[in-house]
Amino acid sequence: MTLIDQAIQLAAVQHEHQRLKGSDIPYIVHPFAVAVILAQAGCPDEWIAAGILHDTLEDTDLTLANLEQAMGPSVAAIVQGASEPEHDTAPWEDRKAHTIRYLRKEAPLEVRVVTAADKLQNIRSIASDLAVQGEAVWKRFNRGREDQAHYYRGLVESLCRRNDNTGYEPLFEALERQVKEVFP
């Protein structure tokens, strides 16, 4: 079984009973869509596997030790880097500010690429829902449109305006374009 197959199976089990915010759509479509974005960007299998598993540490009971045992230290390190610390306890604003700082100053390229793919898929979903539901879409988030705009613009500053994104510029450019479309 390939590394990506293992990641698909583990993510499917971990996210089995979860649904996308405000819908009956199985949550697993999000990590699979992130994996497609990473594959289209030409990422290595370890990065794609991490993309599939990027929400397991935040949103399931899978521990870092169990993830490392199942997928290896490299995939586990990328997933950990793409996860918010203290996801269940820290205030939303603190978590988002930490993420922006970490991505700007410390995150290695593989974590930035996986995070960019995740955020690109998220903002594409928001854009699609805005076209159908209008401004009502913001009601399903913990914070409204203005806070989301501030966060996504901060992500663009941290992720997309760097000189060390070599090889993955189209991914970062797509994220910046989509954020500008949703938050002009």
XYZ file of N, CA and C in Angstrom:
552
model
N 0.846 -1.172 0.000
C 0.000 0.000 0.000
C 0.895 1.241 0.000
N 0.542 2.216 -0.841
C 1.343 3.430 -0.929
C 1.089 4.335 0.285
N 1.977 5.285 0.448
C 1.836 6.251 1.539
C 0.528 7.029 1.405
N 0.185 7.401 0.192
C -1.055 8.150 -0.029
C -2.266 7.271 0.281
N -2.223 5.999 -0.114
C -3.322 5.081 0.222
C -3.484 4.960 1.731
N -2.369 4.859 2.448
C -2.427 4.777 3.913
C -3.054 6.040 4.497
N -2.659 7.193 3.969
C -3.204 8.462 4.455
C -4.709 8.539 4.192
N -5.136 8.102 3.012
C -6.562 8.116 2.674
C -7.343 7.255 3.656
N -6.854 6.069 3.923
C -7.560 5.169 4.845
C -7.612 5.749 6.251
N -6.489 6.259 6.732
C -6.454 6.815 8.085
C -7.375 8.034 8.198
N -7.318 8.922 7.223
C -8.171 10.116 7.261
C -9.646 9.738 7.174
N -9.979 8.772 6.340
C -11.378 8.353 6.194
C -11.924 7.812 7.509
N -11.133 7.059 8.220
C -11.558 6.521 9.520
C -11.678 7.653 10.541
N -10.685 8.530 10.582
C -10.675 9.605 11.579
C -11.803 10.612 11.376
N -12.155 10.892 10.135
C -13.181 11.901 9.841
C -14.540 11.271 9.524
N -14.689 9.989 9.797
C -15.852 9.216 9.362
C -17.201 9.867 9.667
N -17.383 10.397 10.842
C -18.702 10.913 11.239
C -18.793 12.440 11.162
N -17.795 13.073 10.603
C -17.782 14.533 10.534
C -18.410 15.023 9.230
N -18.983 16.219 9.286
C -19.598 16.865 8.129
C -18.998 18.254 7.965
N -19.001 18.756 6.735
C -18.554 20.120 6.487
C -19.491 21.089 7.190
N -18.945 22.214 7.640
C -19.746 23.227 8.340
C -20.983 23.581 7.546
N -22.114 23.510 8.211
C -23.361 23.949 7.615
C -23.885 23.078 6.494
N -23.464 21.792 6.449
C -23.938 20.926 5.365
C -23.993 19.469 5.826
N -24.516 18.642 4.940
C -24.527 17.196 5.179
C -23.429 16.497 4.390
N -22.535 17.255 3.810
C -21.450 16.693 3.000
C -20.396 16.101 3.922
N -19.972 14.860 3.671
C -18.924 14.257 4.500
C -17.660 15.119 4.499
N -17.083 15.293 5.657
C -15.914 16.161 5.815
C -14.738 15.715 4.948
N -14.638 14.432 4.719
C -13.465 13.873 4.030
C -13.249 14.499 2.656
N -14.285 15.086 2.064
C -14.091 15.721 0.755
C -13.083 16.870 0.846
N -13.016 17.544 1.979
C -12.064 18.657 2.123
C -10.616 18.166 2.068
N -10.203 17.201 2.910
C -8.812 16.752 2.807
C -8.483 16.121 1.454
N -9.449 15.469 0.836
C -9.192 14.903 -0.489
C -8.993 16.011 -1.516
N -9.768 17.086 -1.416
C -9.603 18.217 -2.328
C -8.246 18.885 -2.120
N -7.806 18.978 -0.870
C -6.481 19.523 -0.578
C -5.411 18.645 -1.233
N -5.580 17.343 -1.161
C -4.622 16.420 -1.786
C -4.561 16.617 -3.292
N -5.699 16.844 -3.920
C -5.724 17.088 -5.366
C -4.948 18.360 -5.700
N -5.153 19.417 -4.926
C -4.424 20.667 -5.149
C -2.920 20.421 -5.030
N -2.516 19.677 -4.018
C -1.093 19.383 -3.818
C -0.538 18.527 -4.954
N -1.295 17.553 -5.400
C -0.852 16.707 -6.517
C -0.703 17.545 -7.790
N -1.671 18.436 -8.046
C -1.595 19.305 -9.222
C -0.401 20.246 -9.152
N 0.022 20.584 -7.938
C 1.181 21.461 -7.757
C 2.500 20.700 -7.897
N 2.419 19.376 -8.045
C 3.629 18.570 -8.212
C 4.350 18.235 -6.930
N 3.615 18.186 -5.832
C 4.218 17.917 -4.521
C 4.613 16.456 -4.367
N 5.606 16.196 -3.512
C 5.978 14.818 -3.201
C 4.863 14.106 -2.433
N 4.897 12.781 -2.476
C 3.868 11.971 -1.815
C 3.728 12.279 -0.328
N 4.825 12.544 0.365
C 4.747 12.842 1.799
C 3.936 14.117 2.049
N 4.076 15.103 1.197
C 3.328 16.354 1.355
C 1.847 16.111 1.059
N 1.568 15.298 0.034
C 0.181 14.977 -0.304
C -0.465 14.202 0.837
N 0.254 13.230 1.387
C -0.264 12.464 2.524
C -0.546 13.392 3.704
N 0.354 14.321 3.964
C 0.139 15.292 5.046
C -1.081 16.162 4.758
N -1.286 16.523 3.510
C -2.471 17.294 3.140
C -3.755 16.533 3.420
N -3.738 15.255 3.162
C -4.903 14.410 3.436
C -5.177 14.355 4.940
N -4.129 14.393 5.714
C -4.238 14.229 7.168
C -4.151 15.551 7.932
N -4.154 16.681 7.236
C -3.814 17.957 7.872
C -4.735 18.356 9.015
N -5.964 17.880 9.054
C -6.885 18.254 10.134
C -7.043 17.190 11.213
N -6.324 16.104 11.110
C -6.541 15.014 12.072
C -6.110 15.377 13.488
N -5.034 16.125 13.643
C -4.588 16.474 14.999
C -5.509 17.497 15.642
N -6.110 18.373 14.841
C -7.019 19.394 15.368
C -8.426 18.857 15.601
N -8.904 18.028 14.697
C -10.332 17.716 14.659
C -10.705 16.278 14.989
N -9.735 15.463 15.364
C -10.031 14.075 15.728
C -9.257 13.736 16.996
N -9.414 12.518 17.458
C -8.680 12.115 18.661
C -7.330 11.465 18.344
N -6.900 11.539 17.098
C -5.597 10.999 16.717
C -4.491 11.829 17.373
N -3.565 11.157 18.025
C -2.452 11.859 18.667
C -1.273 11.966 17.715
N -0.381 12.883 18.013
C 0.824 13.036 17.211
C 1.635 11.743 17.221
N 1.747 11.104 18.382
C 2.503 9.842 18.473
C 1.886 8.768 17.591
N 0.567 8.656 17.606
C -0.095 7.653 16.765
C 0.040 7.986 15.286
N -0.035 9.273 14.962
C 0.145 9.692 13.568
C 1.559 9.365 13.098
N 2.540 9.660 13.929
C 3.932 9.367 13.580
C 4.152 7.872 13.403
N 3.554 7.083 14.274
C 3.690 5.630 14.167
C 3.050 5.114 12.876
N 1.912 5.658 12.519
C 1.193 5.188 11.332
C 1.805 5.693 10.027
N 2.284 6.945 10.029
C 2.677 7.576 8.768
C 4.149 7.980 8.678
N 4.856 7.880 9.796
C 6.265 8.252 9.791
C 6.485 9.664 10.281
N 7.713 9.963 10.693
C 8.000 11.261 11.305
C 7.879 12.443 10.337
N 8.181 12.255 9.071
C 8.124 13.365 8.125
C 6.697 13.841 7.903
N 5.786 12.922 7.622
C 4.380 13.283 7.426
C 3.816 13.878 8.706
N 4.123 13.262 9.842
C 3.614 13.755 11.129
C 4.104 15.174 11.410
N 5.357 15.470 11.088
C 5.903 16.809 11.329
C 5.191 17.861 10.463
N 4.872 17.503 9.223
C 4.163 18.448 8.356
C 2.755 18.692 8.893
N 2.069 17.622 9.285
C 0.717 17.769 9.836
C 0.752 18.621 11.097
N 1.712 18.363 11.962
C 1.828 19.155 13.186
C 2.088 20.628 12.854
N 2.950 20.875 11.884
C 3.245 22.251 11.492
C 2.044 22.977 10.897
N 1.167 22.221 10.244
C -0.024 22.807 9.624
C -1.208 22.894 10.587
N -1.020 22.436 11.815
C -2.094 22.422 12.816
C -1.937 23.590 13.784
N -3.059 24.080 14.263
C -3.032 25.150 15.250
C -2.742 24.577 16.630
N -1.817 25.179 17.364
C -1.606 24.732 18.738
C -2.800 25.155 19.601
N -3.078 24.385 20.610
C -4.150 24.704 21.562
C -5.474 24.968 20.851
N -5.768 24.137 19.849
C -6.960 24.335 19.020
C -8.243 24.384 19.850
N -8.313 23.590 20.893
C -9.544 23.520 21.683
C -9.607 24.526 22.830
N -8.480 25.168 23.146
C -8.467 26.010 24.343
C -8.180 27.479 24.079
N -7.352 27.797 23.113
C -6.982 29.193 22.875
C -8.087 29.929 22.110
N -8.246 31.220 22.372
C -9.233 32.003 21.622
C -8.908 32.033 20.126
N -9.940 32.170 19.309
C -9.814 32.184 17.856
C -8.766 33.197 17.404
N -8.838 34.413 17.914
C -7.921 35.476 17.500
C -6.469 35.109 17.802
N -6.226 34.513 18.966
C -4.865 34.125 19.333
C -4.338 33.019 18.430
N -5.194 32.052 18.123
C -4.784 30.944 17.251
C -4.451 31.436 15.849
N -5.276 32.321 15.334
C -5.054 32.825 13.973
C -3.808 33.709 13.917
N -3.602 34.545 14.927
C -2.401 35.383 14.973
C -1.145 34.515 15.060
N -1.204 33.462 15.861
C -0.066 32.543 15.959
C 0.220 31.905 14.606
N -0.819 31.453 13.927
C -0.648 30.811 12.618
C 0.033 31.761 11.638
N -0.424 32.979 11.571
C 0.158 33.952 10.646
C 1.627 34.207 10.973
N 1.946 34.384 12.262
C 3.350 34.596 12.674
C 4.215 33.392 12.341
N 3.724 32.203 12.664
C 4.493 30.976 12.421
C 4.769 30.798 10.928
N 3.757 31.007 10.108
C 3.936 30.841 8.669
C 4.904 31.872 8.108
N 4.906 33.061 8.666
C 5.787 34.128 8.184
C 7.238 33.880 8.580
N 7.475 33.386 9.788
C 8.836 33.374 10.319
C 9.486 32.005 10.447
N 8.710 30.951 10.705
C 9.320 29.685 11.082
C 8.999 28.505 10.186
N 7.859 28.511 9.558
C 7.373 27.318 8.871
C 8.244 26.962 7.668
N 8.623 25.694 7.572
C 9.371 25.253 6.392
C 8.456 25.207 5.163
N 9.050 25.124 3.997
C 8.312 25.164 2.743
C 7.199 24.129 2.690
N 7.463 22.898 3.114
C 6.433 21.855 3.012
C 5.200 22.179 3.853
N 5.383 22.798 5.010
C 4.248 23.196 5.845
C 3.505 24.353 5.186
N 4.236 25.298 4.623
C 3.602 26.430 3.949
C 2.802 25.976 2.730
N 3.333 25.015 1.989
C 2.634 24.522 0.798
C 1.361 23.783 1.192
N 1.438 22.906 2.186
C 0.242 22.179 2.636
C -0.788 23.166 3.183
N -0.341 24.139 3.957
C -1.255 25.149 4.496
C -1.884 25.969 3.370
N -1.104 26.347 2.382
C -1.641 27.116 1.253
C -2.712 26.313 0.514
N -2.478 25.026 0.315
C -3.472 24.177 -0.363
C -4.747 24.087 0.468
N -4.603 23.933 1.775
C -5.762 23.895 2.672
C -6.547 25.201 2.591
N -5.859 26.321 2.703
C -6.536 27.615 2.692
C -7.127 27.919 1.318
N -6.462 27.489 0.249
C -7.011 27.676 -1.089
C -8.316 26.899 -1.242
N -8.334 25.675 -0.764
C -9.559 24.882 -0.857
C -10.664 25.512 -0.009
N -10.307 26.000 1.178
C -11.288 26.669 2.040
C -11.870 27.911 1.368
N -11.011 28.759 0.817
C -11.496 30.014 0.239
C -12.275 29.747 -1.047
N -11.926 28.704 -1.777
C -12.725 28.316 -2.948
C -14.125 27.887 -2.513
N -14.213 27.146 -1.425
C -15.517 26.724 -0.907
C -16.334 27.925 -0.458
N -15.694 28.863 0.210
C -16.381 30.077 0.637
C -16.903 30.831 -0.584
N -16.078 30.984 -1.614
C -16.488 31.694 -2.824
C -17.690 31.009 -3.471
N -17.656 29.696 -3.525
C -18.765 28.944 -4.107
C -20.038 29.133 -3.290
N -19.902 29.059 -1.975
C -21.074 29.237 -1.106
C -21.606 30.671 -1.148
N -20.713 31.648 -1.261
C -21.146 33.038 -1.383
C -21.993 33.243 -2.638
N -21.619 32.582 -3.713
C -22.370 32.709 -4.960
C -23.787 32.165 -4.823
N -23.959 31.156 -3.961
C -25.269 30.534 -3.782
C -26.042 31.163 -2.630
N -25.369 31.357 -1.488
C -26.048 31.776 -0.262
C -25.923 33.265 0.041
N -25.020 33.926 -0.610
C -24.788 35.337 -0.314
C -24.129 35.507 1.051
N -24.303 36.673 1.627
C -23.640 37.023 2.889
C -24.050 36.140 4.068
N -25.119 35.397 3.924
C -25.542 34.479 4.994
C -24.480 33.426 5.289
N -23.569 33.202 4.361
C -22.525 32.188 4.540
C -21.676 32.467 5.782
N -21.506 33.740 6.132
C -20.631 34.090 7.259
C -21.214 33.669 8.597
N -22.489 33.388 8.660
C -23.117 32.993 9.918
C -22.645 31.634 10.418
N -22.115 30.808 9.550
C -21.681 29.476 9.981
C -20.262 29.459 10.552
N -19.595 30.602 10.512
C -18.236 30.701 11.040
C -18.245 31.248 12.461
N -17.182 30.928 13.217
C -17.044 31.454 14.575
C -16.881 32.967 14.570
N -16.308 33.498 13.509
C -16.121 34.935 13.359
C -16.675 35.330 11.993
N -17.136 36.567 11.904
C -17.795 37.039 10.696
C -16.851 37.424 9.572
N -17.443 38.067 8.577
C -16.737 38.398 7.346
C -15.478 39.228 7.594
N -15.571 40.262 8.411
C -14.416 41.145 8.616
C -13.248 40.419 9.278
N -13.538 39.608 10.282
C -12.469 38.839 10.923
C -11.873 37.819 9.960
N -12.718 37.189 9.165
C -12.230 36.227 8.173
C -11.362 36.939 7.132
N -11.799 38.118 6.709
C -11.019 38.891 5.738
C -9.642 39.225 6.307
N -9.609 39.670 7.549
C -8.332 39.995 8.197
C -7.422 38.767 8.251
N -7.987 37.633 8.618
C -7.208 36.395 8.701
C -6.664 35.986 7.333
N -7.522 35.939 6.327
C -7.074 35.498 5.002
C -6.071 36.472 4.388
N -6.246 37.756 4.611
C -5.258 38.714 4.116
C -3.915 38.527 4.823
N -3.963 38.205 6.114
C -2.739 37.900 6.850
C -2.053 36.647 6.322
N -2.861 35.659 5.952
C -2.294 34.441 5.353
C -1.592 34.757 4.037
N -2.223 35.602 3.228
C -1.603 35.985 1.955
C -0.261 36.661 2.212
N -0.225 37.579 3.170
C 1.029 38.271 3.499
C 2.099 37.276 3.950
N 1.713 36.313 4.771
C 2.676 35.356 5.336
C 3.111 34.287 4.346
N 2.189 33.862 3.493
C 2.463 32.729 2.608
C 2.872 33.127 1.195
N 2.234 34.113 0.647
C 2.327 34.357 -0.794
C 3.364 35.391 -1.194
N 3.765 36.209 -0.284
C 4.688 37.303 -0.626
C 6.091 37.000 -0.125
N 6.565 35.808 -0.474
C 7.882 35.365 -0.029
C 8.754 35.103 -1.247
N 10.051 35.144 -1.032
C 10.998 34.841 -2.111
C 11.435 33.383 -2.108
N 10.981 32.625 -1.120
C 11.448 31.239 -1.001
C 10.335 30.220 -1.270
N 9.417 30.553 -2.159
C 8.341 29.642 -2.551
C 8.652 28.954 -3.878
N 9.914 28.884 -4.202
C 10.370 28.389 -5.492
C 9.776 27.030 -5.821
N 9.214 26.961 -7.020
C 8.624 25.727 -7.514
C 7.133 25.627 -7.265
N 6.632 26.449 -6.356
C 5.215 26.366 -5.987
C 4.508 27.714 -6.143
N 5.099 28.596 -6.923
C 4.526 29.925 -7.121
C 3.081 29.892 -7.611
N 2.719 29.013 -8.564
C 1.323 29.013 -9.031
C 0.307 28.727 -7.921
N 0.659 27.879 -6.976
C -0.229 27.583 -5.858
C -0.434 28.832 -5.000
N 0.646 29.494 -4.655
C 0.560 30.695 -3.829
C -0.152 31.830 -4.572
N 0.087 31.945 -5.870
C -0.598 32.958 -6.671
C -2.100 32.685 -6.735
N -2.478 31.413 -6.851
C -3.906 31.048 -6.882
C -4.575 31.407 -5.563
N -3.885 31.157 -4.454
C -4.436 31.518 -3.147
C -4.640 33.028 -3.060
N -3.631 33.796 -3.437
C -3.747 35.256 -3.356
C -4.879 35.767 -4.239
N -4.986 35.252 -5.446
C -6.071 35.680 -6.365
C -7.445 35.395 -5.771
N -7.616 34.178 -5.224
C -8.927 33.799 -4.697
C -9.282 34.626 -3.461
N -8.315 34.908 -2.618
C -8.566 35.746 -1.438
C -8.981 37.148 -1.885
N -8.319 37.683 -2.892
C -8.682 39.021 -3.394
C -10.064 39.033 -4.007
N -10.482 37.929 -4.612
C -11.826 37.860 -5.189
C -12.902 37.830 -4.093
N -12.650 37.079 -3.031
C -13.628 36.972 -1.943
C -13.617 38.220 -1.069
N -12.429 38.776 -0.850
C -12.273 39.968 0.002
C -11.602 41.075 -0.792
N -12.340 41.729 -1.708
C -11.722 42.760 -2.554
C -11.283 43.983 -1.748
